[in-house]
CSV table of C-alpha atoms (C1' of nucleotides) in Angstrom, one decimal:
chain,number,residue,atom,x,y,z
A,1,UNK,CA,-24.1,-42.3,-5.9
A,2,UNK,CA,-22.4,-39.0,-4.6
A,3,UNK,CA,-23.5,-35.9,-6.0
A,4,UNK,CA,-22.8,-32.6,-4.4
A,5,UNK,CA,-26.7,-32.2,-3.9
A,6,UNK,CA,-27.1,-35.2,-2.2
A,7,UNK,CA,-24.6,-36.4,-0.3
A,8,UNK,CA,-24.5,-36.1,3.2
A,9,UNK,CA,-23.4,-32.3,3.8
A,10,UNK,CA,-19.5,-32.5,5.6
A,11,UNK,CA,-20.6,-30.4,8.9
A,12,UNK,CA,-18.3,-28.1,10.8
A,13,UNK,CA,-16.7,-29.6,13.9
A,14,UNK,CA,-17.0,-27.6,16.4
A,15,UNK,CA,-13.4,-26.3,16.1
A,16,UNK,CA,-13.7,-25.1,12.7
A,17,UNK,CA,-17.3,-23.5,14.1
A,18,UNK,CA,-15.4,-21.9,16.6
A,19,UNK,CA,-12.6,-20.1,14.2
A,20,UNK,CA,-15.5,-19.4,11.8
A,21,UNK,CA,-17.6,-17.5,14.2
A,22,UNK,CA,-14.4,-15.9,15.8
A,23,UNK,CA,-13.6,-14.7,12.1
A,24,UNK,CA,-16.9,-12.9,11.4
A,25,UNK,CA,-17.2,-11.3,15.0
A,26,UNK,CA,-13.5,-9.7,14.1
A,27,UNK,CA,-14.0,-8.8,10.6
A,28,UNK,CA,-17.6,-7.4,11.3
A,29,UNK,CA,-15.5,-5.2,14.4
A,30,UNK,CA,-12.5,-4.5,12.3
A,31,UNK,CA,-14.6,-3.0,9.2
A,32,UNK,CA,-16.6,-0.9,11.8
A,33,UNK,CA,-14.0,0.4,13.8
A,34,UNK,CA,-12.0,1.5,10.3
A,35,UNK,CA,-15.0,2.8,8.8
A,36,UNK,CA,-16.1,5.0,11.4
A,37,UNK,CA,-12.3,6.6,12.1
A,38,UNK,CA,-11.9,7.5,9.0
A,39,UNK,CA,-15.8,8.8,8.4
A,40,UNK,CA,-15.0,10.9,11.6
A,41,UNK,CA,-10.9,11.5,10.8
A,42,UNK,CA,-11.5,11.9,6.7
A,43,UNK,CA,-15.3,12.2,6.4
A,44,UNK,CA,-15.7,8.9,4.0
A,45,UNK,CA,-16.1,5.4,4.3
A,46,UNK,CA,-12.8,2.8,4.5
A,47,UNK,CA,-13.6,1.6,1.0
A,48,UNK,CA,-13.3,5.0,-0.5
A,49,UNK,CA,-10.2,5.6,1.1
A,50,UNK,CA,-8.5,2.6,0.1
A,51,UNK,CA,-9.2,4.2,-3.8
A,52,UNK,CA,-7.3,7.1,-2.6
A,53,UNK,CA,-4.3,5.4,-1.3
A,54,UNK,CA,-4.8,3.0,-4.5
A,55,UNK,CA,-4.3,6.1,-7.1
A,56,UNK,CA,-1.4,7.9,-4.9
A,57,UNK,CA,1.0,5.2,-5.3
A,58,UNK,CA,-0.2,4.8,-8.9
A,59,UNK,CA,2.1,6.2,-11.8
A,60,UNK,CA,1.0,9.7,-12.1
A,61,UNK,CA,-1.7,9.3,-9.5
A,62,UNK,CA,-4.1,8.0,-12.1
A,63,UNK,CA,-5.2,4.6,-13.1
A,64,UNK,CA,-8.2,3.5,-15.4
A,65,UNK,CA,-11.6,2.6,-13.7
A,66,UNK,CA,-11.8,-1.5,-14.2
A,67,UNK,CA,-8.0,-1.6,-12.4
A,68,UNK,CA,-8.5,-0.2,-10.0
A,69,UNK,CA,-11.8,-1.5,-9.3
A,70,UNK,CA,-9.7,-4.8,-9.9
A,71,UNK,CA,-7.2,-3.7,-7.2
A,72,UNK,CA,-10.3,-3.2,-4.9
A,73,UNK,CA,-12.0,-6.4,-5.1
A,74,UNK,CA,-14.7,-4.3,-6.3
A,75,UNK,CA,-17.3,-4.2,-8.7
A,76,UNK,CA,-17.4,-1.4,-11.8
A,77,UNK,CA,-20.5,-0.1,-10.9
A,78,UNK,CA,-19.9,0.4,-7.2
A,79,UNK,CA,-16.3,2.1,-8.2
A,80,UNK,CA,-18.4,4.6,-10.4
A,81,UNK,CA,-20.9,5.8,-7.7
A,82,UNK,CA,-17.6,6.1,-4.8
A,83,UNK,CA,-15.5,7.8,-7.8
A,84,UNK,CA,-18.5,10.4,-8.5
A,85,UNK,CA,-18.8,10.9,-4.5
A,86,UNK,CA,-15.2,11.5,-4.5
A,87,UNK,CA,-15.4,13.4,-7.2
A,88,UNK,CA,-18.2,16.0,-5.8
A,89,UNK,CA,-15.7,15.7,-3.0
A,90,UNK,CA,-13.0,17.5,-5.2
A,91,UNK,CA,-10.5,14.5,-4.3
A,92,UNK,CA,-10.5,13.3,-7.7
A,93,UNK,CA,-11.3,13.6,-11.0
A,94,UNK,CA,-11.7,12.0,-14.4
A,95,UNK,CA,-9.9,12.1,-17.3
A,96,UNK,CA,-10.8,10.5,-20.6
A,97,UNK,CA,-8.4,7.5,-21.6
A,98,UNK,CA,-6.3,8.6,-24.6
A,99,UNK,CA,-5.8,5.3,-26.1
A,100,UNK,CA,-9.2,3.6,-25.8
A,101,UNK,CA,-12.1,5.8,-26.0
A,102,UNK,CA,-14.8,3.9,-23.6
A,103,UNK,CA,-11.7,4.3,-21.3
A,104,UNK,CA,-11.6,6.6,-17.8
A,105,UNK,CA,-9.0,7.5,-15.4
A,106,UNK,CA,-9.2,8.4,-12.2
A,107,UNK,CA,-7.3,10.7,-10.7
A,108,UNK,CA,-6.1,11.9,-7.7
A,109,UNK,CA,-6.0,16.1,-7.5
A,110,UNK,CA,-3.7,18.0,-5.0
A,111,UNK,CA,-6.5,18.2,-2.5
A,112,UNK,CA,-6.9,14.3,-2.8
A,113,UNK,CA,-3.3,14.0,-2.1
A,114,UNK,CA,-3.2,16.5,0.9
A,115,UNK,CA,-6.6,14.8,2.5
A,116,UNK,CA,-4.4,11.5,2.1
A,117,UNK,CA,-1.4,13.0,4.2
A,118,UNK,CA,-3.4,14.7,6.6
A,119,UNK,CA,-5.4,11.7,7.7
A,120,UNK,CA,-2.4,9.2,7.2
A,121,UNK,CA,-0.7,9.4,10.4
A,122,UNK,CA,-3.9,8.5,12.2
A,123,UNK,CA,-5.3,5.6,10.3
A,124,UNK,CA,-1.7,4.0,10.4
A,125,UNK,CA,-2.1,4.0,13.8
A,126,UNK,CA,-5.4,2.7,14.4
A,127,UNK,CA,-4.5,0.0,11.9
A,128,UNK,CA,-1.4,-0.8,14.2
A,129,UNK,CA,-3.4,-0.2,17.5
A,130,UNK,CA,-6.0,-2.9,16.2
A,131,UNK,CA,-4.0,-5.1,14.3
A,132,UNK,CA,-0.2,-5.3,14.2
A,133,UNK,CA,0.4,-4.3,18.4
A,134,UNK,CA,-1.8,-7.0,19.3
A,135,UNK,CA,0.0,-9.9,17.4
A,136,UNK,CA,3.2,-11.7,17.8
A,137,UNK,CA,5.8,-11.2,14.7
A,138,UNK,CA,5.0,-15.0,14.3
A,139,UNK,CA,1.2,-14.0,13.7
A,140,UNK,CA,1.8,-11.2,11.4
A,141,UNK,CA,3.7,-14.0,9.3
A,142,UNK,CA,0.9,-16.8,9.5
A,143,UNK,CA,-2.1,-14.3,8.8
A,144,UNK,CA,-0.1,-12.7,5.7
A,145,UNK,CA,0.2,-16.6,4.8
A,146,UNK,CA,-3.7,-17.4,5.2
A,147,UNK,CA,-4.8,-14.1,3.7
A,148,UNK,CA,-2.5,-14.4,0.4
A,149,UNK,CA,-4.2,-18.1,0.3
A,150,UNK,CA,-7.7,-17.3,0.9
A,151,UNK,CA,-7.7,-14.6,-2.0
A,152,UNK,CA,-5.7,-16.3,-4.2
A,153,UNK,CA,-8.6,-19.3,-3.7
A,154,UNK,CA,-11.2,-16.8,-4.9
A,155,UNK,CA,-9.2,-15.6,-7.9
A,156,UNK,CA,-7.4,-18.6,-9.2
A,157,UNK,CA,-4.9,-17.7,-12.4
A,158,UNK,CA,-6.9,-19.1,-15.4
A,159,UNK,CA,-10.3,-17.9,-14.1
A,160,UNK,CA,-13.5,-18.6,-15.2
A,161,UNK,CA,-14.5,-17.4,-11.4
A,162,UNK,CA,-17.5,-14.9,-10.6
A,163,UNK,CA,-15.3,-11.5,-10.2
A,164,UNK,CA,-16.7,-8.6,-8.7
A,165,UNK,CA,-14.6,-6.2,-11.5
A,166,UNK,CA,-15.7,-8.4,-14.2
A,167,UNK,CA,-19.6,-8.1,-13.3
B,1,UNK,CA,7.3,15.8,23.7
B,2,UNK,CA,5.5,12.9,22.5
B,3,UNK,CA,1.8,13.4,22.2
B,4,UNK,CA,0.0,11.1,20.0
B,5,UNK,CA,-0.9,14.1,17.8
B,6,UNK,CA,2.7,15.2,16.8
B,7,UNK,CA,4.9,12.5,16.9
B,8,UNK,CA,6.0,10.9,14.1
B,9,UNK,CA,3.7,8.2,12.8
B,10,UNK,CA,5.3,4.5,12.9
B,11,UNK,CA,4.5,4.0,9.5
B,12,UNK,CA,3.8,0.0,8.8
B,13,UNK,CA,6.8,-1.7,7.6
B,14,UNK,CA,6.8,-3.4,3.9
B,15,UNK,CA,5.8,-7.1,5.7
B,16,UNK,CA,3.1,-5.6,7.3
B,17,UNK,CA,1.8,-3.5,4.3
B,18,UNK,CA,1.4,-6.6,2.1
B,19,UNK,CA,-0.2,-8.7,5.2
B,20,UNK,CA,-2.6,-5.8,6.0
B,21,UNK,CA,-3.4,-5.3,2.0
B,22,UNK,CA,-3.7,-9.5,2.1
B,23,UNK,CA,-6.4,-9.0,5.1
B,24,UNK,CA,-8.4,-6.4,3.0
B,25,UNK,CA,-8.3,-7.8,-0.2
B,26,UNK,CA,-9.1,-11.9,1.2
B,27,UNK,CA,-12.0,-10.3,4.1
B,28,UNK,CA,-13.6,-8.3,1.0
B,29,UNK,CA,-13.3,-11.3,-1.7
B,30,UNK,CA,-14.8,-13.3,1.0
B,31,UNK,CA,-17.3,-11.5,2.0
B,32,UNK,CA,-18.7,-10.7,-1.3
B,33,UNK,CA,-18.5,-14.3,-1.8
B,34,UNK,CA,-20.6,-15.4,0.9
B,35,UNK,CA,-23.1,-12.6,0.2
B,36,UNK,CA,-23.8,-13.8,-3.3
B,37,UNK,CA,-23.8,-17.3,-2.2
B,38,UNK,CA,-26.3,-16.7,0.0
B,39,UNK,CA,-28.5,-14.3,-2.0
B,40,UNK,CA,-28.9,-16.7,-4.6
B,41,UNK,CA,-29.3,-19.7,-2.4
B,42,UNK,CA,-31.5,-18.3,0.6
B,43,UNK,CA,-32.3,-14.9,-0.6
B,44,UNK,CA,-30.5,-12.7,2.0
B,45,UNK,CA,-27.5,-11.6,2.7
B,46,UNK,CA,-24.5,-12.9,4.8
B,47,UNK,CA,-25.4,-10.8,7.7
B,48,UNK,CA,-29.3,-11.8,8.1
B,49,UNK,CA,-28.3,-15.4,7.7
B,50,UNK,CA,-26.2,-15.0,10.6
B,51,UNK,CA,-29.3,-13.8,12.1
B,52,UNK,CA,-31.5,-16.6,11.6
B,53,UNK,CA,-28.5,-18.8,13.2
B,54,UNK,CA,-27.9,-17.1,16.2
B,55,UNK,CA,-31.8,-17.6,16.7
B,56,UNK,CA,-32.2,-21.1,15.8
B,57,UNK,CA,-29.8,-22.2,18.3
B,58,UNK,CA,-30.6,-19.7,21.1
B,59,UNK,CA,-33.0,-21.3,23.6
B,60,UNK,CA,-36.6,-21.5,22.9
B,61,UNK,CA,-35.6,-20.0,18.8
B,62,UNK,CA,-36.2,-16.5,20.7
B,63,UNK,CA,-33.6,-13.6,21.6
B,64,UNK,CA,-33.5,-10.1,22.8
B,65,UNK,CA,-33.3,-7.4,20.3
B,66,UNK,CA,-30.0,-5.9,22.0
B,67,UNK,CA,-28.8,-9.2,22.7
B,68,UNK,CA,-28.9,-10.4,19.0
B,69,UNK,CA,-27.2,-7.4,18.2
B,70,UNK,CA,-24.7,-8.0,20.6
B,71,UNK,CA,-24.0,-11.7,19.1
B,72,UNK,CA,-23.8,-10.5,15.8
B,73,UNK,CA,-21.6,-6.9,16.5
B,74,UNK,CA,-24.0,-4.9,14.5
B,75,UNK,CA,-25.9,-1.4,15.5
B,76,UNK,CA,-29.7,-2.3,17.4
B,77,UNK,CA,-30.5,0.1,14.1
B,78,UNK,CA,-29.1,-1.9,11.7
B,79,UNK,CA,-30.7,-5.2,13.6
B,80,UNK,CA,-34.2,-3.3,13.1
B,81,UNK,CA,-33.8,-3.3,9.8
B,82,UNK,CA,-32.8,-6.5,9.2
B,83,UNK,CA,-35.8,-8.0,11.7
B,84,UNK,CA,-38.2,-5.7,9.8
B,85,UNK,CA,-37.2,-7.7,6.4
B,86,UNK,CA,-37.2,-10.7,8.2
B,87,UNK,CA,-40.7,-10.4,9.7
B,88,UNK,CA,-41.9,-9.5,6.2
B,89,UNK,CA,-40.4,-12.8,4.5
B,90,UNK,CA,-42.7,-14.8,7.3
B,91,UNK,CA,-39.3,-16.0,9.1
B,92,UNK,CA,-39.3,-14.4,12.1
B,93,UNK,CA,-41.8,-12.7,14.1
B,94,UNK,CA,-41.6,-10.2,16.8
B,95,UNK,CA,-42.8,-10.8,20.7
B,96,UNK,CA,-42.9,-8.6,23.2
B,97,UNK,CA,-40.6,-9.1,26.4
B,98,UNK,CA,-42.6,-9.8,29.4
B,99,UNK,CA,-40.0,-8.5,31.7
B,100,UNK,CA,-39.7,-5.6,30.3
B,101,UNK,CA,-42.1,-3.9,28.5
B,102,UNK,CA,-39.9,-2.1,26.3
B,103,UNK,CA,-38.2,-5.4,25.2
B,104,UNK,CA,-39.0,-7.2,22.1
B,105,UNK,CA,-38.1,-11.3,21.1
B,106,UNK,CA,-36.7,-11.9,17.5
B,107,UNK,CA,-38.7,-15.1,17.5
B,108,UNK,CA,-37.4,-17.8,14.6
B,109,UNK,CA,-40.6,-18.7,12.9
B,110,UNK,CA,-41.0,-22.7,11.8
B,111,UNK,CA,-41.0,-21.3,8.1
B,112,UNK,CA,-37.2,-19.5,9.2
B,113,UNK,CA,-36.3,-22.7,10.5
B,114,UNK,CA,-37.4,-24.8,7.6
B,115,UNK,CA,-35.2,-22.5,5.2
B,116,UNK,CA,-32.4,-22.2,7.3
B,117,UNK,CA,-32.0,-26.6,7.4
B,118,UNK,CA,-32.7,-26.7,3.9
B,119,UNK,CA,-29.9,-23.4,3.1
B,120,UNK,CA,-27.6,-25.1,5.4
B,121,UNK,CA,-25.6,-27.9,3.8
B,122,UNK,CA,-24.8,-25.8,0.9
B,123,UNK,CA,-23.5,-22.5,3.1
B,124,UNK,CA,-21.8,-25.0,4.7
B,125,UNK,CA,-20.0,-26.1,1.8
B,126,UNK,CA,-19.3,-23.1,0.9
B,127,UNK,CA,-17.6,-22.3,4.0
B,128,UNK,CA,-15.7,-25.2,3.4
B,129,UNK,CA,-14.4,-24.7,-0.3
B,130,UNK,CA,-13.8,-21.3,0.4
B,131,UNK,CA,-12.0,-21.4,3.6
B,132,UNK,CA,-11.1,-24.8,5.5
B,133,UNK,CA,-10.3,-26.9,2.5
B,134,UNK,CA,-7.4,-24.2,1.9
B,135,UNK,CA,-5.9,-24.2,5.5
B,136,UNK,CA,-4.1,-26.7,7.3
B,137,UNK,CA,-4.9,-27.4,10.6
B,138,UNK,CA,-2.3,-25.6,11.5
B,139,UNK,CA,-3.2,-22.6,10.0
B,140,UNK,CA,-7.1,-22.9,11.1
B,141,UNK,CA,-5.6,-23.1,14.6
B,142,UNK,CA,-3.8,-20.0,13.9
B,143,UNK,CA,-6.4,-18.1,12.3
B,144,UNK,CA,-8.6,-18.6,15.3
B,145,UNK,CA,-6.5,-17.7,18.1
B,146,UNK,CA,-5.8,-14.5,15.8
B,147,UNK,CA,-9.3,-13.5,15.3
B,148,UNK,CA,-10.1,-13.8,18.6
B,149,UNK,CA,-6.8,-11.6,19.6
B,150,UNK,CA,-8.5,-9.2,16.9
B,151,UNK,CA,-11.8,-9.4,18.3
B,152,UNK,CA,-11.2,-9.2,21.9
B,153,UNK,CA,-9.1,-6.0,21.3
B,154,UNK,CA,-11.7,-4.2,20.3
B,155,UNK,CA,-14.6,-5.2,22.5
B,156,UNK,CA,-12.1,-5.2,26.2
B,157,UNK,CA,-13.8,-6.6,29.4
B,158,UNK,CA,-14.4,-3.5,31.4
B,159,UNK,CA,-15.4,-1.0,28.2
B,160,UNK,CA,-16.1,2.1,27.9
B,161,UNK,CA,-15.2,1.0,24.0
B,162,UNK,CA,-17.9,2.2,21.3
B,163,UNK,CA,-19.3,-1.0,20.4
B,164,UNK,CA,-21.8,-0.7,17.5
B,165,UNK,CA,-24.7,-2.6,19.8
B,166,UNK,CA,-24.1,-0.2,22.6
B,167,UNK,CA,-24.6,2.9,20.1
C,1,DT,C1',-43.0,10.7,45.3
C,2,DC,C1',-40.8,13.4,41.9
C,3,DT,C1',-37.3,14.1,39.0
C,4,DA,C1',-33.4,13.3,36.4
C,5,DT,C1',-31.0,9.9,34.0
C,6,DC,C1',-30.4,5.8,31.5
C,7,DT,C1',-31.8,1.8,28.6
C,8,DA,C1',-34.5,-0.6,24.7
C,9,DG,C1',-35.9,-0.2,20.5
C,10,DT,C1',-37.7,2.3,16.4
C,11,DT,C1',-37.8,5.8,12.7
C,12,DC,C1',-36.4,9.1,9.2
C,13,DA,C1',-33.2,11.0,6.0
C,14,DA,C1',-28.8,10.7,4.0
C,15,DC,C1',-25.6,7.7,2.1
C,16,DT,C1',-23.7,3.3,0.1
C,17,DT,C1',-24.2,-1.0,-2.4
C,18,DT,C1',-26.3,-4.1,-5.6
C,19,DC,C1',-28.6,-5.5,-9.7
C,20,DA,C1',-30.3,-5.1,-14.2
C,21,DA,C1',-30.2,-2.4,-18.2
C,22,DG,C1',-28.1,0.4,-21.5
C,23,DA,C1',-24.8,3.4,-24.5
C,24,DA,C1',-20.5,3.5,-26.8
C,25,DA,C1',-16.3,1.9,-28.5
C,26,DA,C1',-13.3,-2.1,-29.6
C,27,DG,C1',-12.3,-6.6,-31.7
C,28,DG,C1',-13.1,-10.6,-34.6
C,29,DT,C1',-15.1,-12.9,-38.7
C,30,DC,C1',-16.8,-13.2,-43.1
D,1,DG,C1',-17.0,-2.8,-44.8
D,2,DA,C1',-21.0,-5.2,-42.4
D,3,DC,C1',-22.2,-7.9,-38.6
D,4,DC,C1',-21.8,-9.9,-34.2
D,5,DT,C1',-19.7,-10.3,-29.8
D,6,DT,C1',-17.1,-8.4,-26.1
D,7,DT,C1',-15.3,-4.8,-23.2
D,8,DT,C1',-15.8,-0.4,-20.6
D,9,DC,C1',-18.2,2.4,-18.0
D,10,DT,C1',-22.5,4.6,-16.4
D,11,DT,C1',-27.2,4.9,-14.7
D,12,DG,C1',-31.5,4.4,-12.0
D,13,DA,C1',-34.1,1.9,-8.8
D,14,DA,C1',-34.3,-1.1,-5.0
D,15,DA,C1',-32.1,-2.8,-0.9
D,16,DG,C1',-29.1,-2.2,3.0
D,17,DT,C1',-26.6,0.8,6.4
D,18,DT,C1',-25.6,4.8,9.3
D,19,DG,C1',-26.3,8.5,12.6
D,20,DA,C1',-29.3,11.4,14.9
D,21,DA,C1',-33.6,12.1,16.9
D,22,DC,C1',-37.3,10.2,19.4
D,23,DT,C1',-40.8,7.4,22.4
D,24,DA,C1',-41.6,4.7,26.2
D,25,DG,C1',-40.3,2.3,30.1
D,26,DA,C1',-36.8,1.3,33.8
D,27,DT,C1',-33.8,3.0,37.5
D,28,DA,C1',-31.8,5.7,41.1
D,29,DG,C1',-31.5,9.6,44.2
D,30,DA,C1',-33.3,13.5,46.8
DNA sequence: TCTATCTAGTTCAACTTTCAAGAAAAGGTC
DNA sequence: GACCTTTTCTTGAAAGTTGAACTAGATAGA
């Protein structure tokens, strides 16, 4: 007998324990570090700024709620409270969905877009300063690789799987 | 002239856009992963978890407030918090320091202990499905020697770096 | 000693995220 | 069309996090 709620759990070894516990100390200091420039550089939280950059490369600067919430990794509801702080914000604004009718867009205004370049240059650099300057070109390769795997694992192609967007 | 300020920003090169939007979108997948896993199985998040681990195998189940936060890389505020909720599910208690009289111990209860073995083998699973069942070795070696790269970069040896448990 | 400064930890208010519930439109079936 | 289900998005309350202010005790220098 060997069911998954019986069998002897398959322990870390102490390798894997290591890289484990090296991976939450860096993502835990990488997520503060961003989200405190930018709350200082662009007064709002990483998350909300990745929206930003989300709808200014998006056709006409406007894409409905669930994709871009999709594009996030986020959930619907949690996109509707940072779209109606952005909103109040005056860095976006919605738009009603021509085609389907429970449909919104967001998107960006001019003052969205001119926030975005103005606090750019400096977020590009701390992302290289904590990231990219401290890792070989080999590195760069081989954590693309393991990222692009990790995610995929979470949101396999057919997909039954527990989405935030589809919450 | 080259200040930081004026220069012209070294924007991130097409690799390094898709291995930096591969980090967010596999860190935030993740992370929302092991949240819910954990919510549902143990009835806290990710970070208070964490928590209850650092305590079970610190010596005597017992740490310092400042010290836990230091293990952890979260704000002595946020760690407060988190201890307050604790306390109030009966799995840790608070002790004063006898050292110092304006220490406190985050003291692992037996009732902390007794959920944490009975939460474990399925975190650990999850751990496993999620992340080292996707990797091959080589990649886990990889990934660790990068996180740590990550991590020491933003916590140097001398430091006058803002590190959240010093804040 | 006296005083200034620093460290440990907590608290409050503001903000963000989650979860469950709900309104409104779309799509499918008879 | 009438009925049922699904999709889209929002809301409100509870939970978690942040940043600033604060208390109390430790530390160091005159």
């Amino acid at each position: 007998m060997t069911t998954a709620s019986t069998s002897a759990p398959r322990w870390l070894t102490d390798e894997e324990q290591r890289v484990w516990r090296a991976y939450l100390h860096a993502t835990t200091l990488l997520e503060d570090h961003f989200d405190r420039q930018l709350q200082r550089d662009a007064g709002m939280p990483h998350t909300y700024y990745g929206l930003l950059v989300q709808l200014s490369q998006a056709p006409r600067r406007r894409m409905r709620m669930t994709e871009l919430a999709r594009n996030a990794k986020i959930t619907r509801s949690r996109l509707s409270h940072a779209i109606a702080r952005l909103e109040k914000n005056g860095w976006v604004r919605r738009e009603d969905c021509p085609s389907d009718k429970r449909g919104q867009n967001a998107v960006l205004t001019d003052d969205g877009l001119a926030m975005l370049r103005r606090s750019a240059p400096g977020h590009v650099e701390a992302v290289r300063q904590a990231m990219f300057d401290r890792l070989t070109d080999e590195q760069v390769r081989s954590l693309g690789e393991i990222m692009r795997t990790l995610a995929t694992g979470l949101e396999p192609e057919g997909t039954d799987a527990d989405l935030p967007w589809l919450r």
